[in-house]
JSON list of C-alpha atoms in Angstrom, two decimals:
[
{"chain": "A", "resi": 140, "resn": "MET", "atom": "CA", "xyz": [-2.42, 58.52, -74.71]},
{"chain": "A", "resi": 141, "resn": "ALA", "atom": "CA", "xyz": [-2.76, 55.81, -77.26]},
{"chain": "A", "resi": 142, "resn": "GLU", "atom": "CA", "xyz": [-4.23, 52.46, -76.19]},
{"chain": "A", "resi": 143, "resn": "ARG", "atom": "CA", "xyz": [-1.88, 49.49, -76.83]},
{"chain": "A", "resi": 144, "resn": "LYS", "atom": "CA", "xyz": [-3.13, 46.85, -79.00]},
{"chain": "A", "resi": 145, "resn": "LYS", "atom": "CA", "xyz": [-3.12, 43.33, -77.47]},
{"chain": "A", "resi": 146, "resn": "LYS", "atom": "CA", "xyz": [-0.87, 41.01, -79.45]},
{"chain": "A", "resi": 147, "resn": "THR", "atom": "CA", "xyz": [-2.42, 37.90, -81.01]},
{"chain": "A", "resi": 148, "resn": "ILE", "atom": "CA", "xyz": [-0.75, 34.84, -82.65]},
{"chain": "A", "resi": 149, "resn": "HIS", "atom": "CA", "xyz": [-0.92, 36.49, -85.98]},
{"chain": "A", "resi": 150, "resn": "ASP", "atom": "CA", "xyz": [1.24, 39.31, -84.78]},
{"chain": "A", "resi": 151, "resn": "PHE", "atom": "CA", "xyz": [4.42, 37.02, -84.24]},
{"chain": "A", "resi": 152, "resn": "SER", "atom": "CA", "xyz": [6.82, 37.21, -87.09]},
{"chain": "A", "resi": 153, "resn": "TRP", "atom": "CA", "xyz": [7.63, 34.33, -89.39]},
{"chain": "A", "resi": 154, "resn": "ARG", "atom": "CA", "xyz": [11.20, 34.62, -88.13]},
{"chain": "A", "resi": 155, "resn": "PHE", "atom": "CA", "xyz": [10.07, 33.54, -84.57]},
{"chain": "A", "resi": 156, "resn": "GLY", "atom": "CA", "xyz": [8.30, 30.66, -86.10]},
{"chain": "A", "resi": 157, "resn": "VAL", "atom": "CA", "xyz": [11.31, 29.40, -87.91]},
{"chain": "A", "resi": 158, "resn": "LYS", "atom": "CA", "xyz": [13.55, 29.76, -84.81]},
{"chain": "A", "resi": 159, "resn": "LEU", "atom": "CA", "xyz": [10.92, 27.95, -82.68]},
{"chain": "A", "resi": 160, "resn": "VAL", "atom": "CA", "xyz": [10.82, 25.00, -85.21]},
{"chain": "A", "resi": 161, "resn": "ALA", "atom": "CA", "xyz": [14.65, 24.95, -85.38]},
{"chain": "A", "resi": 162, "resn": "MET", "atom": "CA", "xyz": [14.95, 24.78, -81.62]},
{"chain": "A", "resi": 163, "resn": "ILE", "atom": "CA", "xyz": [12.40, 22.03, -81.31]},
{"chain": "A", "resi": 164, "resn": "ALA", "atom": "CA", "xyz": [14.15, 20.12, -84.20]},
{"chain": "A", "resi": 165, "resn": "ALA", "atom": "CA", "xyz": [17.45, 20.45, -82.40]},
{"chain": "A", "resi": 166, "resn": "LEU", "atom": "CA", "xyz": [16.23, 19.41, -79.05]},
{"chain": "A", "resi": 167, "resn": "GLY", "atom": "CA", "xyz": [14.28, 16.51, -80.54]},
{"chain": "A", "resi": 168, "resn": "GLY", "atom": "CA", "xyz": [17.28, 15.33, -82.57]},
{"chain": "A", "resi": 169, "resn": "THR", "atom": "CA", "xyz": [19.41, 15.49, -79.39]},
{"chain": "A", "resi": 170, "resn": "ALA", "atom": "CA", "xyz": [16.89, 13.56, -77.36]},
{"chain": "A", "resi": 171, "resn": "ALA", "atom": "CA", "xyz": [16.53, 10.90, -80.16]},
{"chain": "A", "resi": 172, "resn": "TYR", "atom": "CA", "xyz": [20.31, 10.41, -80.34]},
{"chain": "A", "resi": 173, "resn": "ALA", "atom": "CA", "xyz": [20.66, 10.21, -76.55]},
{"chain": "A", "resi": 174, "resn": "SER", "atom": "CA", "xyz": [17.74, 7.70, -76.16]},
{"chain": "A", "resi": 175, "resn": "ALA", "atom": "CA", "xyz": [19.17, 5.45, -79.04]},
{"chain": "A", "resi": 176, "resn": "ARG", "atom": "CA", "xyz": [22.68, 5.44, -77.66]},
{"chain": "A", "resi": 177, "resn": "TYR", "atom": "CA", "xyz": [22.23, 5.52, -73.85]},
{"chain": "A", "resi": 178, "resn": "THR", "atom": "CA", "xyz": [20.16, 3.38, -71.47]},
{"chain": "A", "resi": 179, "resn": "ILE", "atom": "CA", "xyz": [19.37, 4.25, -67.82]},
{"chain": "A", "resi": 180, "resn": "GLY", "atom": "CA", "xyz": [19.04, 1.08, -65.74]},
{"chain": "A", "resi": 181, "resn": "LEU", "atom": "CA", "xyz": [17.29, 1.07, -62.37]},
{"chain": "A", "resi": 182, "resn": "ASP", "atom": "CA", "xyz": [17.88, -1.78, -60.03]},
{"chain": "A", "resi": 183, "resn": "THR", "atom": "CA", "xyz": [14.73, -1.57, -57.82]},
{"chain": "A", "resi": 184, "resn": "GLN", "atom": "CA", "xyz": [14.90, -5.26, -56.71]},
{"chain": "A", "resi": 185, "resn": "GLU", "atom": "CA", "xyz": [14.44, -5.97, -53.02]},
{"chain": "A", "resi": 186, "resn": "HIS", "atom": "CA", "xyz": [17.81, -7.82, -53.05]},
{"chain": "A", "resi": 187, "resn": "ARG", "atom": "CA", "xyz": [20.04, -5.71, -55.29]},
{"chain": "A", "resi": 188, "resn": "CYS", "atom": "CA", "xyz": [23.35, -7.26, -56.58]},
{"chain": "A", "resi": 189, "resn": "LEU", "atom": "CA", "xyz": [25.53, -4.05, -56.24]},
{"chain": "A", "resi": 190, "resn": "ASP", "atom": "CA", "xyz": [25.24, -1.07, -53.85]},
{"chain": "A", "resi": 191, "resn": "GLU", "atom": "CA", "xyz": [24.41, 1.31, -56.61]},
{"chain": "A", "resi": 192, "resn": "TRP", "atom": "CA", "xyz": [20.98, 1.18, -58.18]},
{"chain": "A", "resi": 193, "resn": "ILE", "atom": "CA", "xyz": [21.12, 3.67, -61.09]},
{"chain": "A", "resi": 194, "resn": "TYR", "atom": "CA", "xyz": [23.34, 2.99, -64.11]},
{"chain": "A", "resi": 195, "resn": "VAL", "atom": "CA", "xyz": [23.95, 4.72, -67.34]},
{"chain": "A", "resi": 196, "resn": "ILE", "atom": "CA", "xyz": [25.01, 2.42, -70.17]},
{"chain": "A", "resi": 197, "resn": "ASP", "atom": "CA", "xyz": [26.55, 3.42, -73.52]},
{"chain": "A", "resi": 198, "resn": "THR", "atom": "CA", "xyz": [25.10, 0.87, -75.85]},
{"chain": "A", "resi": 199, "resn": "TRP", "atom": "CA", "xyz": [27.13, 1.97, -78.81]},
{"chain": "A", "resi": 200, "resn": "LYS", "atom": "CA", "xyz": [30.39, 1.37, -77.06]},
{"chain": "A", "resi": 201, "resn": "LYS", "atom": "CA", "xyz": [30.62, -2.28, -76.27]},
{"chain": "A", "resi": 202, "resn": "PRO", "atom": "CA", "xyz": [33.89, -3.48, -74.76]},
{"chain": "A", "resi": 203, "resn": "THR", "atom": "CA", "xyz": [35.52, -6.64, -75.77]},
{"chain": "A", "resi": 204, "resn": "ALA", "atom": "CA", "xyz": [36.32, -9.30, -73.08]},
{"chain": "A", "resi": 205, "resn": "ASP", "atom": "CA", "xyz": [39.94, -8.07, -73.48]},
{"chain": "A", "resi": 206, "resn": "ASP", "atom": "CA", "xyz": [38.92, -4.47, -72.68]},
{"chain": "A", "resi": 207, "resn": "VAL", "atom": "CA", "xyz": [37.26, -5.46, -69.36]},
{"chain": "A", "resi": 208, "resn": "GLN", "atom": "CA", "xyz": [39.46, -5.36, -66.28]},
{"chain": "A", "resi": 209, "resn": "ARG", "atom": "CA", "xyz": [38.89, -7.19, -63.04]},
{"chain": "A", "resi": 210, "resn": "PHE", "atom": "CA", "xyz": [36.34, -5.36, -60.89]},
{"chain": "A", "resi": 211, "resn": "ASP", "atom": "CA", "xyz": [34.93, -3.31, -63.78]},
{"chain": "A", "resi": 212, "resn": "TYR", "atom": "CA", "xyz": [31.20, -3.15, -64.04]},
{"chain": "A", "resi": 213, "resn": "VAL", "atom": "CA", "xyz": [29.78, -4.81, -67.04]},
{"chain": "A", "resi": 214, "resn": "ALA", "atom": "CA", "xyz": [26.24, -4.71, -68.61]},
{"chain": "A", "resi": 215, "resn": "VAL", "atom": "CA", "xyz": [25.19, -7.95, -69.98]},
{"chain": "A", "resi": 216, "resn": "ALA", "atom": "CA", "xyz": [22.06, -9.76, -71.36]},
{"chain": "A", "resi": 217, "resn": "LEU", "atom": "CA", "xyz": [21.56, -13.24, -69.91]},
{"chain": "A", "resi": 218, "resn": "THR", "atom": "CA", "xyz": [20.47, -16.05, -72.25]},
{"chain": "A", "resi": 219, "resn": "ALA", "atom": "CA", "xyz": [17.50, -18.31, -71.61]},
{"chain": "A", "resi": 220, "resn": "GLU", "atom": "CA", "xyz": [19.78, -21.00, -70.34]},
{"chain": "A", "resi": 221, "resn": "GLN", "atom": "CA", "xyz": [21.24, -18.58, -67.72]},
{"chain": "A", "resi": 222, "resn": "THR", "atom": "CA", "xyz": [17.81, -17.46, -66.50]},
{"chain": "A", "resi": 223, "resn": "PRO", "atom": "CA", "xyz": [16.30, -19.42, -63.62]},
{"chain": "A", "resi": 224, "resn": "ALA", "atom": "CA", "xyz": [12.79, -20.69, -64.15]},
{"chain": "A", "resi": 225, "resn": "ASN", "atom": "CA", "xyz": [11.37, -18.65, -61.27]},
{"chain": "A", "resi": 226, "resn": "ALA", "atom": "CA", "xyz": [13.06, -15.35, -62.39]},
{"chain": "A", "resi": 227, "resn": "LYS", "atom": "CA", "xyz": [11.12, -12.06, -62.37]},
{"chain": "A", "resi": 228, "resn": "TRP", "atom": "CA", "xyz": [12.90, -11.07, -65.60]},
{"chain": "A", "resi": 229, "resn": "ARG", "atom": "CA", "xyz": [13.14, -12.49, -69.05]},
{"chain": "A", "resi": 230, "resn": "PRO", "atom": "CA", "xyz": [16.06, -13.76, -71.13]},
{"chain": "A", "resi": 231, "resn": "GLY", "atom": "CA", "xyz": [17.83, -10.81, -72.74]},
{"chain": "A", "resi": 232, "resn": "HIS", "atom": "CA", "xyz": [17.12, -8.50, -69.73]},
{"chain": "A", "resi": 233, "resn": "VAL", "atom": "CA", "xyz": [20.16, -6.21, -69.15]},
{"chain": "A", "resi": 234, "resn": "MET", "atom": "CA", "xyz": [21.95, -6.79, -65.99]},
{"chain": "A", "resi": 235, "resn": "VAL", "atom": "CA", "xyz": [24.97, -4.93, -64.39]},
{"chain": "A", "resi": 236, "resn": "LYS", "atom": "CA", "xyz": [27.55, -7.04, -62.50]},
{"chain": "A", "resi": 237, "resn": "ARG", "atom": "CA", "xyz": [31.17, -6.72, -61.46]},
{"chain": "A", "resi": 238, "resn": "ALA", "atom": "CA", "xyz": [33.83, -8.67, -63.49]},
{"chain": "A", "resi": 239, "resn": "VAL", "atom": "CA", "xyz": [35.76, -10.84, -61.06]},
{"chain": "A", "resi": 240, "resn": "ALA", "atom": "CA", "xyz": [37.69, -13.04, -63.48]},
{"chain": "A", "resi": 241, "resn": "THR", "atom": "CA", "xyz": [38.44, -11.67, -66.91]},
{"chain": "A", "resi": 242, "resn": "ASP", "atom": "CA", "xyz": [41.41, -13.40, -68.46]},
{"chain": "A", "resi": 243, "resn": "PRO", "atom": "CA", "xyz": [41.51, -16.70, -70.50]},
{"chain": "A", "resi": 244, "resn": "GLY", "atom": "CA", "xyz": [42.92, -19.45, -68.33]},
{"chain": "A", "resi": 245, "resn": "ASP", "atom": "CA", "xyz": [41.63, -18.09, -65.03]},
{"chain": "A", "resi": 246, "resn": "GLN", "atom": "CA", "xyz": [40.52, -20.93, -62.85]},
{"chain": "A", "resi": 247, "resn": "VAL", "atom": "CA", "xyz": [37.17, -20.60, -61.02]},
{"chain": "A", "resi": 248, "resn": "GLU", "atom": "CA", "xyz": [36.19, -22.95, -58.18]},
{"chain": "A", "resi": 249, "resn": "ILE", "atom": "CA", "xyz": [32.73, -22.66, -56.76]},
{"chain": "A", "resi": 250, "resn": "THR", "atom": "CA", "xyz": [32.10, -24.28, -53.33]},
{"chain": "A", "resi": 251, "resn": "ARG", "atom": "CA", "xyz": [29.71, -23.85, -50.47]},
{"chain": "A", "resi": 252, "resn": "GLU", "atom": "CA", "xyz": [32.55, -22.23, -48.47]},
{"chain": "A", "resi": 253, "resn": "GLY", "atom": "CA", "xyz": [33.30, -19.48, -51.10]},
{"chain": "A", "resi": 254, "resn": "ILE", "atom": "CA", "xyz": [34.62, -18.83, -54.58]},
{"chain": "A", "resi": 255, "resn": "ASN", "atom": "CA", "xyz": [38.36, -19.24, -55.40]},
{"chain": "A", "resi": 256, "resn": "PHE", "atom": "CA", "xyz": [40.11, -17.83, -58.36]},
{"chain": "A", "resi": 257, "resn": "SER", "atom": "CA", "xyz": [43.57, -18.37, -59.82]},
{"chain": "A", "resi": 258, "resn": "HIS", "atom": "CA", "xyz": [45.71, -17.60, -62.73]},
{"chain": "A", "resi": 259, "resn": "GLY", "atom": "CA", "xyz": [49.26, -18.97, -62.59]},
{"chain": "A", "resi": 260, "resn": "GLU", "atom": "CA", "xyz": [50.71, -17.81, -59.23]},
{"chain": "A", "resi": 261, "resn": "GLU", "atom": "CA", "xyz": [48.09, -15.30, -58.52]},
{"chain": "A", "resi": 262, "resn": "ILE", "atom": "CA", "xyz": [45.22, -16.44, -56.18]},
{"chain": "A", "resi": 263, "resn": "TRP", "atom": "CA", "xyz": [42.21, -14.40, -55.10]},
{"chain": "A", "resi": 264, "resn": "ALA", "atom": "CA", "xyz": [38.85, -15.20, -53.50]},
{"chain": "A", "resi": 265, "resn": "HIS", "atom": "CA", "xyz": [35.35, -13.83, -53.12]},
{"chain": "A", "resi": 266, "resn": "GLY", "atom": "CA", "xyz": [33.90, -14.37, -49.63]},
{"chain": "A", "resi": 267, "resn": "THR", "atom": "CA", "xyz": [30.41, -15.23, -50.71]},
{"chain": "A", "resi": 268, "resn": "ALA", "atom": "CA", "xyz": [29.28, -18.82, -51.46]},
{"chain": "A", "resi": 269, "resn": "LEU", "atom": "CA", "xyz": [26.07, -20.01, -52.72]},
{"chain": "A", "resi": 270, "resn": "GLU", "atom": "CA", "xyz": [23.61, -18.27, -50.40]},
{"chain": "A", "resi": 271, "resn": "ALA", "atom": "CA", "xyz": [20.98, -17.52, -53.06]},
{"chain": "A", "resi": 272, "resn": "ALA", "atom": "CA", "xyz": [20.62, -21.11, -54.35]},
{"chain": "A", "resi": 273, "resn": "GLU", "atom": "CA", "xyz": [17.38, -21.76, -52.47]},
{"chain": "A", "resi": 274, "resn": "MET", "atom": "CA", "xyz": [15.87, -18.52, -53.61]},
{"chain": "A", "resi": 275, "resn": "ILE", "atom": "CA", "xyz": [16.10, -19.72, -57.20]},
{"chain": "A", "resi": 276, "resn": "GLY", "atom": "CA", "xyz": [14.69, -23.15, -56.24]},
{"chain": "A", "resi": 277, "resn": "SER", "atom": "CA", "xyz": [17.78, -25.29, -56.02]},
{"chain": "A", "resi": 278, "resn": "THR", "atom": "CA", "xyz": [20.44, -26.53, -53.63]},
{"chain": "A", "resi": 279, "resn": "PRO", "atom": "CA", "xyz": [24.07, -25.28, -53.20]},
{"chain": "A", "resi": 280, "resn": "GLU", "atom": "CA", "xyz": [25.27, -28.65, -54.24]},
{"chain": "A", "resi": 281, "resn": "ALA", "atom": "CA", "xyz": [23.79, -28.19, -57.77]},
{"chain": "A", "resi": 282, "resn": "PHE", "atom": "CA", "xyz": [26.09, -25.28, -58.40]},
{"chain": "A", "resi": 283, "resn": "GLU", "atom": "CA", "xyz": [29.40, -26.49, -57.06]},
{"chain": "A", "resi": 284, "resn": "ARG", "atom": "CA", "xyz": [31.93, -26.76, -59.84]},
{"chain": "A", "resi": 285, "resn": "GLU", "atom": "CA", "xyz": [35.33, -25.80, -61.24]},
{"chain": "A", "resi": 286, "resn": "PHE", "atom": "CA", "xyz": [36.15, -24.47, -64.68]},
{"chain": "A", "resi": 287, "resn": "GLN", "atom": "CA", "xyz": [38.55, -22.42, -66.58]},
{"chain": "A", "resi": 288, "resn": "LEU", "atom": "CA", "xyz": [37.69, -19.31, -68.58]},
{"chain": "A", "resi": 289, "resn": "ALA", "atom": "CA", "xyz": [38.03, -19.67, -72.32]},
{"chain": "A", "resi": 290, "resn": "GLU", "atom": "CA", "xyz": [38.88, -16.79, -74.77]},
{"chain": "A", "resi": 291, "resn": "GLY", "atom": "CA", "xyz": [36.14, -14.21, -74.74]},
{"chain": "A", "resi": 292, "resn": "GLU", "atom": "CA", "xyz": [34.46, -15.35, -71.43]},
{"chain": "A", "resi": 293, "resn": "LEU", "atom": "CA", "xyz": [34.03, -13.25, -68.27]},
{"chain": "A", "resi": 294, "resn": "PHE", "atom": "CA", "xyz": [33.00, -14.32, -64.79]},
{"chain": "A", "resi": 295, "resn": "LEU", "atom": "CA", "xyz": [30.58, -11.76, -63.16]},
{"chain": "A", "resi": 296, "resn": "MET", "atom": "CA", "xyz": [29.37, -11.43, -59.64]},
{"chain": "A", "resi": 297, "resn": "GLY", "atom": "CA", "xyz": [27.43, -9.08, -57.57]},
{"chain": "A", "resi": 298, "resn": "ASP", "atom": "CA", "xyz": [28.76, -7.61, -54.34]},
{"chain": "A", "resi": 299, "resn": "LYS", "atom": "CA", "xyz": [25.86, -9.07, -52.20]},
{"chain": "A", "resi": 300, "resn": "VAL", "atom": "CA", "xyz": [25.68, -12.62, -50.81]},
{"chain": "A", "resi": 301, "resn": "ASN", "atom": "CA", "xyz": [22.20, -13.13, -52.29]},
{"chain": "A", "resi": 302, "resn": "SER", "atom": "CA", "xyz": [22.85, -11.81, -55.83]},
{"chain": "A", "resi": 303, "resn": "TYR", "atom": "CA", "xyz": [21.99, -13.93, -58.76]},
{"chain": "A", "resi": 304, "resn": "ASP", "atom": "CA", "xyz": [25.36, -13.98, -60.74]},
{"chain": "A", "resi": 305, "resn": "GLY", "atom": "CA", "xyz": [28.03, -16.22, -62.30]},
{"chain": "A", "resi": 306, "resn": "ARG", "atom": "CA", "xyz": [27.95, -18.52, -59.31]},
{"chain": "A", "resi": 307, "resn": "TYR", "atom": "CA", "xyz": [24.71, -19.81, -60.63]},
{"chain": "A", "resi": 308, "resn": "TYR", "atom": "CA", "xyz": [24.86, -19.26, -64.50]},
{"chain": "A", "resi": 309, "resn": "GLY", "atom": "CA", "xyz": [28.60, -19.55, -65.16]},
{"chain": "A", "resi": 310, "resn": "PRO", "atom": "CA", "xyz": [30.68, -17.39, -67.41]},
{"chain": "A", "resi": 311, "resn": "VAL", "atom": "CA", "xyz": [29.13, -14.97, -69.93]},
{"chain": "A", "resi": 312, "resn": "ARG", "atom": "CA", "xyz": [30.46, -14.65, -73.49]},
{"chain": "A", "resi": 313, "resn": "GLU", "atom": "CA", "xyz": [31.72, -11.41, -75.03]},
{"chain": "A", "resi": 314, "resn": "GLU", "atom": "CA", "xyz": [28.72, -11.37, -77.34]},
{"chain": "A", "resi": 315, "resn": "GLN", "atom": "CA", "xyz": [26.54, -10.91, -74.23]},
{"chain": "A", "resi": 316, "resn": "ILE", "atom": "CA", "xyz": [27.95, -7.53, -73.33]},
{"chain": "A", "resi": 317, "resn": "VAL", "atom": "CA", "xyz": [25.49, -4.86, -74.21]},
{"chain": "A", "resi": 318, "resn": "GLY", "atom": "CA", "xyz": [27.51, -1.72, -73.50]},
{"chain": "A", "resi": 319, "resn": "THR", "atom": "CA", "xyz": [29.85, 0.04, -71.28]},
{"chain": "A", "resi": 320, "resn": "VAL", "atom": "CA", "xyz": [28.64, 1.24, -67.84]},
{"chain": "A", "resi": 321, "resn": "LEU", "atom": "CA", "xyz": [29.47, 5.01, -67.76]},
{"chain": "A", "resi": 322, "resn": "TRP", "atom": "CA", "xyz": [28.12, 5.99, -64.43]},
{"chain": "A", "resi": 323, "resn": "ALA", "atom": "CA", "xyz": [26.72, 4.11, -61.39]},
{"chain": "A", "resi": 324, "resn": "TRP", "atom": "CA", "xyz": [25.09, 5.81, -58.42]}
]
């Protein structure tokens, strides 16, 4: 019986090498495309704004303010003026919030008792008030105000009473939208 020769690296054909390089290039290209287009956001804060804590955001598909419907999730980057001094994040940090008022002309009234919205005959409310004011180093009175959304503005809120959201930083502009939230878990 003939003894089998042990294969070495030199015994593999050049065709196998070409296939291996092509496979690595295809996988690498797919990974590069996916990482350039999609962002996975993790909300690991002690006090989260929404029930979900994992978000997949398509950064190549940015909705306009007209595309956003009430209660949609929106991924935005806050400006320096919208970021509190004691924040644990930097301006430009991406946040996911729920759109609560989306149409030009929507009236927003922020009080210590709650948030009221109206547009023509339609009236709706959000039960949370200004519970997080002290956490960001201020008083509820500092945030009480009333305003009307302009063209290209959205009013965003978290679902939790202590979330840092539009109650404190006001409306966001369409230019601050960084992408479409595809999935939230």
